[in-house]
Coordinates of C-alpha atoms in Angstrom, one line a residue:
X1 CA -27.0 60.8 -5.6
X2 CA -24.5 58.3 -4.3
X3 CA -23.1 55.6 -6.6
X4 CA -23.5 51.6 -6.3
X5 CA -19.9 51.6 -4.1
X6 CA -20.9 54.1 -2.3
X7 CA -23.8 52.9 -1.0
X8 CA -22.3 49.6 -0.4
X9 CA -19.6 51.8 2.3
X10 CA -22.3 53.1 4.0
X11 CA -22.1 50.5 7.3
X12 CA -24.4 51.2 10.5
X13 CA -25.1 48.1 12.7
X14 CA -24.0 45.9 10.8
X15 CA -26.1 46.4 7.5
X16 CA -25.6 48.8 4.9
X17 CA -27.3 52.0 5.2
X18 CA -29.1 55.0 2.6
X19 CA -32.0 57.3 2.4
X20 CA -33.8 56.3 0.0
X21 CA -37.1 59.4 -1.5
X22 CA -40.0 58.1 -3.0
X23 CA -38.4 57.8 -6.5
X24 CA -36.2 55.2 -4.6
X25 CA -38.6 53.4 -3.3
X26 CA -40.1 53.2 -6.8
X27 CA -36.9 52.0 -8.2
X28 CA -37.1 49.6 -4.9
X29 CA -40.7 48.2 -6.7
X30 CA -39.2 47.9 -10.1
X31 CA -35.6 46.6 -9.1
X32 CA -37.7 43.3 -7.4
X33 CA -40.1 42.5 -10.1
X34 CA -36.9 43.0 -12.7
X35 CA -35.6 40.0 -10.5
X36 CA -38.8 38.2 -11.3
X37 CA -40.2 39.0 -8.1
X38 CA -44.0 39.1 -7.2
X39 CA -44.1 41.8 -4.9
X40 CA -46.7 42.3 -2.2
X41 CA -47.7 45.2 -0.4
X42 CA -50.2 47.6 1.2
X43 CA -52.8 49.3 -0.9
X44 CA -55.8 50.5 -0.9
X45 CA -59.3 48.7 -2.0
X46 CA -62.5 48.7 -0.6
X47 CA -62.7 51.2 2.2
X48 CA -59.7 49.3 3.7
X49 CA -55.9 49.2 3.3
X50 CA -55.0 45.5 2.1
X51 CA -52.2 43.7 1.3
X52 CA -51.8 43.2 -2.8
X53 CA -49.9 42.5 -5.9
X54 CA -47.9 46.1 -6.7
X55 CA -47.5 46.8 -10.1
X56 CA -45.7 50.4 -9.1
X57 CA -44.6 52.3 -5.9
X58 CA -47.7 54.3 -6.6
X59 CA -50.1 52.0 -5.7
X60 CA -48.8 52.4 -1.8
X61 CA -51.3 53.9 0.2
X62 CA -49.3 57.2 0.5
X63 CA -51.7 59.9 2.4
X64 CA -53.5 57.4 4.3
X65 CA -54.1 56.3 8.0
X66 CA -56.4 54.4 9.9
X67 CA -58.5 54.8 12.9
X68 CA -58.8 51.5 14.8
X69 CA -60.8 50.6 17.9
X70 CA -62.4 47.1 19.5
X71 CA -64.8 46.4 16.6
X72 CA -64.2 49.8 14.5
X73 CA -61.9 49.9 11.7
X74 CA -62.0 53.4 9.3
X75 CA -59.6 55.0 6.7
X76 CA -58.5 58.3 6.7
X77 CA -56.9 61.0 4.5
X78 CA -53.4 62.2 6.3
X79 CA -52.0 65.6 5.1
X80 CA -48.7 64.6 5.6
X81 CA -48.2 62.0 2.3
X82 CA -46.8 59.2 4.8
X83 CA -47.2 55.5 2.9
X84 CA -47.0 53.3 6.2
X85 CA -48.8 55.4 8.7
X86 CA -51.0 53.0 9.0
X87 CA -51.6 50.1 11.1
X88 CA -52.3 46.2 10.8
X89 CA -55.3 46.1 8.5
X90 CA -57.9 43.3 7.8
X91 CA -55.2 41.1 6.4
X92 CA -51.7 39.4 7.3
X93 CA -49.1 37.9 5.4
X94 CA -50.4 34.8 6.5
X95 CA -52.8 35.0 3.2
X96 CA -50.0 34.6 0.9
X97 CA -48.0 31.9 2.8
X98 CA -50.4 29.3 4.3
X99 CA -53.7 30.6 1.8
X100 CA -57.2 30.0 3.2
X101 CA -57.5 26.9 0.9
X102 CA -55.3 24.7 -1.3
X103 CA -56.2 21.8 -3.3
X104 CA -54.3 18.8 -2.5
X105 CA -55.2 16.0 -5.1
X106 CA -57.4 15.9 -7.3
X107 CA -59.0 12.3 -8.7
X108 CA -61.1 11.3 -12.2
X109 CA -62.7 8.1 -12.7
X110 CA -62.3 7.3 -16.6
X111 CA -65.1 4.8 -18.4
X112 CA -63.9 1.8 -17.2
X113 CA -64.0 2.4 -13.7
X114 CA -60.4 2.8 -13.2
X115 CA -58.9 5.5 -10.8
X116 CA -56.5 8.2 -11.2
X117 CA -55.1 10.5 -9.2
X118 CA -53.0 13.3 -8.9
X119 CA -51.2 14.8 -6.4
X120 CA -51.1 18.8 -6.1
X121 CA -47.5 20.1 -6.1
X122 CA -47.1 23.1 -4.8
X123 CA -46.3 26.0 -7.1
X124 CA -43.0 27.8 -6.3
X125 CA -43.7 31.6 -5.9
X126 CA -41.0 34.4 -5.7
X127 CA -42.6 36.8 -3.9
X128 CA -40.9 40.0 -2.1
X129 CA -43.4 41.7 0.9
X130 CA -43.3 45.2 1.2
X131 CA -44.3 46.7 4.5
X132 CA -43.7 44.4 6.8
X133 CA -44.5 45.6 10.3
X134 CA -42.0 44.4 13.3
X135 CA -45.0 42.5 14.6
X136 CA -46.1 40.0 11.8
X137 CA -42.5 40.4 11.0
X138 CA -42.1 38.0 14.5
X139 CA -45.8 35.8 13.3
X140 CA -43.8 35.2 9.8
X141 CA -40.7 33.4 12.3
X142 CA -43.7 31.9 14.2
X143 CA -45.3 30.6 11.1
X144 CA -41.9 29.1 10.2
X145 CA -41.5 27.4 13.5
X146 CA -45.0 26.1 13.7
X147 CA -45.0 24.7 9.9
X148 CA -41.3 24.3 9.2
X149 CA -39.8 23.6 12.3
X150 CA -40.7 19.9 13.6
X151 CA -41.2 16.4 12.4
X152 CA -44.3 17.1 9.6
X153 CA -42.8 20.2 7.3
X154 CA -45.8 21.8 5.1
X155 CA -45.1 21.6 1.6
X156 CA -47.2 23.9 0.5
X157 CA -46.1 27.1 2.9
X158 CA -42.6 25.7 2.3
X159 CA -42.6 26.9 -1.4
X160 CA -44.0 30.1 -1.0
X161 CA -41.5 31.0 2.0
X162 CA -38.5 29.8 0.5
X163 CA -36.6 32.7 -0.4
X164 CA -39.2 35.6 0.0
X165 CA -37.4 39.0 0.3
X166 CA -38.8 40.9 3.0
X167 CA -39.0 44.7 3.2
X168 CA -39.6 45.4 7.4
X169 CA -41.5 48.8 7.9
X170 CA -40.8 50.2 11.4
X171 CA -43.7 51.6 13.0
X172 CA -43.6 55.5 13.9
X173 CA -47.4 55.5 14.2
X174 CA -49.1 52.7 16.0
X175 CA -53.0 52.4 16.2
X176 CA -55.1 52.5 19.4
X177 CA -55.2 48.5 19.5
X178 CA -51.9 47.6 18.9
X179 CA -49.7 46.7 21.8
X180 CA -46.4 44.9 20.5
X181 CA -44.2 46.4 22.9
X182 CA -45.9 44.0 25.6
X183 CA -45.2 41.5 23.3
X184 CA -41.2 42.2 22.9
X185 CA -42.5 42.3 19.3
X186 CA -42.1 46.4 18.0
X187 CA -42.3 48.8 17.3
X188 CA -38.6 48.3 15.9
X189 CA -37.5 45.9 13.8
X190 CA -34.3 43.4 15.4
X191 CA -33.8 40.4 12.9
X192 CA -35.1 38.9 10.2
X193 CA -35.5 40.3 7.4
X194 CA -33.6 41.7 4.2
X195 CA -34.7 45.1 4.2
X196 CA -35.3 47.9 7.0
X197 CA -37.5 51.1 6.4
X198 CA -38.7 53.9 9.0
X199 CA -40.2 56.4 6.8
X200 CA -39.5 60.0 7.8
X201 CA -41.7 63.3 7.0
X202 CA -40.7 66.2 8.6
X203 CA -39.3 69.9 7.5
X204 CA -37.0 68.0 5.6
X205 CA -38.2 66.2 3.2
X206 CA -40.1 62.9 2.6
X207 CA -37.2 59.8 2.9
X208 CA -37.1 56.5 4.2
X209 CA -34.2 55.5 5.6
X210 CA -33.0 52.2 4.4
X211 CA -31.0 49.3 6.0
X212 CA -30.4 45.9 4.8
X213 CA -30.3 43.3 6.7
X214 CA -28.6 40.0 4.3
X215 CA -26.6 40.0 1.4
X216 CA -29.1 39.9 -0.9
X217 CA -30.8 43.0 0.6
X218 CA -27.6 44.6 0.4
X219 CA -26.9 43.9 -3.4
X220 CA -30.4 45.7 -3.7
X221 CA -29.7 48.7 -1.8
X222 CA -26.7 49.0 -3.8
X223 CA -28.7 49.2 -6.9
X224 CA -31.1 51.8 -5.9
X225 CA -30.6 55.7 -6.4
X226 CA -29.9 56.8 -2.7
X227 CA -28.0 60.0 -0.4
X228 CA -25.7 59.0 2.0
X229 CA -27.6 58.3 5.4
X230 CA -27.0 61.2 7.4
X231 CA -27.3 62.0 11.3
X232 CA -30.3 63.6 10.9
X233 CA -32.2 61.0 9.8
X234 CA -30.9 58.7 11.6
X235 CA -32.3 60.8 14.5
X236 CA -35.7 61.5 13.3
X237 CA -36.2 58.3 12.6
X238 CA -34.8 56.9 15.6
X239 CA -36.6 59.4 18.1
X240 CA -40.2 58.6 15.9
X241 CA -39.7 54.4 16.5
X242 CA -38.7 55.4 20.4
X243 CA -41.9 57.7 20.6
X244 CA -43.9 55.2 19.2
X245 CA -43.1 53.0 21.9
X246 CA -44.6 55.5 24.2
X247 CA -48.1 55.8 22.6
X248 CA -49.1 52.1 22.6
X249 CA -52.8 52.1 22.3
X250 CA -53.2 48.9 24.5
X251 CA -51.0 46.9 26.6
X252 CA -50.7 43.3 28.7
X253 CA -50.6 43.1 32.4
X254 CA -46.8 43.0 33.4
X255 CA -46.7 39.7 34.5
X256 CA -46.0 35.8 33.1
X257 CA -49.0 35.4 30.4
X258 CA -48.2 32.0 30.4
X259 CA -48.7 31.3 34.1
X260 CA -51.8 33.9 34.3
X261 CA -54.0 31.5 31.8
X262 CA -52.4 28.3 33.3
X263 CA -53.8 29.8 36.9
X264 CA -57.1 31.0 35.8
X265 CA -58.8 28.2 34.2
X266 CA -61.9 28.4 36.5
X267 CA -61.8 32.4 36.5
X268 CA -65.3 33.8 36.2
X269 CA -64.0 36.3 34.0
X270 CA -64.9 33.7 31.3
X271 CA -68.2 33.8 31.7
X272 CA -68.2 37.5 31.5
X273 CA -66.4 37.5 28.1
X274 CA -68.3 34.4 26.5
X275 CA -71.6 36.3 27.4
X276 CA -70.2 38.8 24.4
X277 CA -68.4 36.3 22.3
X278 CA -70.3 35.1 19.2
X279 CA -67.9 32.4 18.4
X280 CA -68.0 33.8 14.4
X281 CA -64.0 33.0 14.8
X282 CA -63.3 36.3 13.5
X283 CA -60.3 36.6 15.7
X284 CA -58.7 33.6 14.3
X285 CA -59.2 34.1 10.9
X286 CA -57.6 37.8 10.9
X287 CA -55.1 36.9 13.5
X288 CA -51.3 36.8 11.7
X289 CA -50.2 33.4 13.4
X290 CA -53.5 31.2 14.1
X291 CA -52.6 28.0 11.8
X292 CA -55.7 25.2 12.2
X293 CA -56.8 24.0 9.2
X294 CA -59.3 21.0 8.3
X295 CA -59.9 19.0 4.8
X296 CA -62.9 19.4 2.6
X297 CA -63.9 16.5 -0.6
X298 CA -66.4 18.0 -3.1
X299 CA -67.2 16.3 -6.6
X300 CA -68.4 17.3 -9.8
X301 CA -71.9 16.4 -10.7
X302 CA -70.8 13.4 -12.4
X303 CA -69.2 11.8 -9.7
X304 CA -66.2 11.7 -11.9
X305 CA -64.1 14.2 -10.8
X306 CA -63.3 14.4 -6.9
X307 CA -60.7 16.9 -5.2
X308 CA -59.6 17.0 -1.5
X309 CA -59.3 20.8 -0.6
X310 CA -57.4 21.9 2.4
X311 CA -59.1 25.3 4.3
X312 CA -58.5 27.4 7.1
X313 CA -60.5 25.9 10.3
X314 CA -61.1 28.0 13.5
X315 CA -61.2 26.3 17.2
X316 CA -64.9 27.9 17.7
X317 CA -65.9 25.6 15.3
X318 CA -68.3 23.3 17.1
X319 CA -66.8 20.8 14.3
X320 CA -63.0 21.6 15.1
X321 CA -63.2 19.2 18.3
X322 CA -65.4 16.9 17.2
X323 CA -65.3 13.5 18.3
X324 CA -67.4 10.4 18.6
X325 CA -70.7 11.2 20.8
X326 CA -70.1 15.0 19.9
X327 CA -67.5 18.1 20.1
X328 CA -65.3 18.2 23.2
X329 CA -65.8 22.2 23.3
X330 CA -69.6 22.5 23.1
X331 CA -69.9 25.5 24.9
X332 CA -68.8 29.4 24.3
X333 CA -66.6 29.4 27.1
X334 CA -64.8 26.5 26.6
X335 CA -63.7 27.6 23.0
X336 CA -63.0 31.3 23.5
X337 CA -61.1 29.6 26.7
X338 CA -59.1 27.2 24.4
X339 CA -58.1 30.1 21.8
X340 CA -57.0 32.6 24.6
X341 CA -55.2 29.9 26.5
X342 CA -53.6 28.6 23.4
X343 CA -52.8 31.8 22.3
X344 CA -51.0 33.1 25.4
X345 CA -49.9 30.2 27.7
X346 CA -49.7 26.9 25.9
X347 CA -48.6 27.9 23.2
X348 CA -44.9 27.9 24.7
X349 CA -45.2 24.7 25.3
X350 CA -45.8 23.4 21.5
X351 CA -43.7 26.4 19.9
X352 CA -41.4 27.5 22.6
X353 CA -42.7 31.2 22.1
X354 CA -45.9 33.4 22.4
X355 CA -48.6 33.1 19.7
X356 CA -49.5 36.5 19.7
X357 CA -48.0 38.7 18.4
X358 CA -49.7 42.2 19.8
X359 CA -50.6 43.5 16.5
X360 CA -54.5 44.0 17.4
X361 CA -55.8 42.6 14.8
X362 CA -58.0 40.4 16.5
X363 CA -59.7 44.0 18.8
X364 CA -60.5 45.6 15.5
X365 CA -62.3 42.4 13.5
X366 CA -63.9 41.3 16.8
X367 CA -68.1 42.1 15.7
X368 CA -68.5 42.7 19.5
X369 CA -65.3 44.5 20.0
X370 CA -64.2 41.7 22.7
X371 CA -60.2 43.2 23.5
X372 CA -57.8 40.3 24.6
X373 CA -56.0 42.4 26.5
X374 CA -58.5 44.0 28.9
X375 CA -60.0 40.2 29.7
X376 CA -55.7 39.5 30.4
X377 CA -55.8 42.6 32.9
X378 CA -59.8 41.2 34.2
X379 CA -58.0 37.8 35.0
X380 CA -55.1 39.3 36.6
X381 CA -57.4 41.7 38.9
X382 CA -59.2 38.1 39.8
X383 CA -56.4 36.2 41.1
X384 CA -55.2 39.8 42.8
X385 CA -58.3 39.7 44.5
X386 CA -58.4 36.0 45.4
X387 CA -55.3 36.1 47.0
X388 CA -55.9 39.5 48.8
X389 CA -59.5 37.7 50.0
X390 CA -59.0 36.6 53.8

């Protein structure tokens, strides 16, 4: 074990580094809670690995993995007791930073008809997110750009995001629907974290290589019971991440996706995919970067109390593009095309990046198993055929 000063001296790639065992992981959760943070992390509930508040590290999904395919999600037992060898579940951190329903104001009418309007002031929550995958870490950075990077800053988002402590976990076992390598978002973490963990389970035991990315991260790491980072653990962690990159379950075509979307707006493939699309919007709900909202007003039965709520919306909803005279995008083809071309193409024009991080959630939770990587390959193939035609 190392004392705090010795832990501080373990420096690797610009951050302090140490090895935690399962007890060190428990100490991490306890240390964050002592600092007044609400710790959110993965846990098993209702047949899935979901994100929820953690009282202790024992609630993490030790010994659980998942089987993923298009339209398929199943839990499975693991033999090694790993805590983070599972792929993205139905939720993302968007659920906490940009909740699905937020009250904006309320109004009350008094006995004499006077009206009192009360603005809803966002409550600050000091979050610590444990188990943020590299793809989701990038998604948070994308949401930062969308919600707070322009002229119109979202106060509710900022109240949750400001000061959030992010503990990333590098992927060593990608799922069958993962394609983060194609999007340049994983399986290794690069930036934007306070602490980064790489889980190692081998003949030398179950442990976590932990490195800091910020001063606060280094201070928290220094408080934990830990071992000096040894070369064997570093090597095992690096090999695990490197091998994960070679085992991606999906890939995008190796082309400029922005140009591909721009040049295929009239492709025949849109008819094929939208013959299978239910326009249910599941893909937008589970996507970690989709951010669209609408507002709804509600009243009580007396009519004397009213509230305005903001809630998630989807570009698959007919009302989403409703203008005087009808919706702009009335067909399923136009709505699916809008979603995919925005996600992979015109998002660059708005926010200087792709809107897709390669997590694969939209593939897993599509009830008809539509796979956006398959659609991108099909569009690319159609372009190639057109170019080769005499």
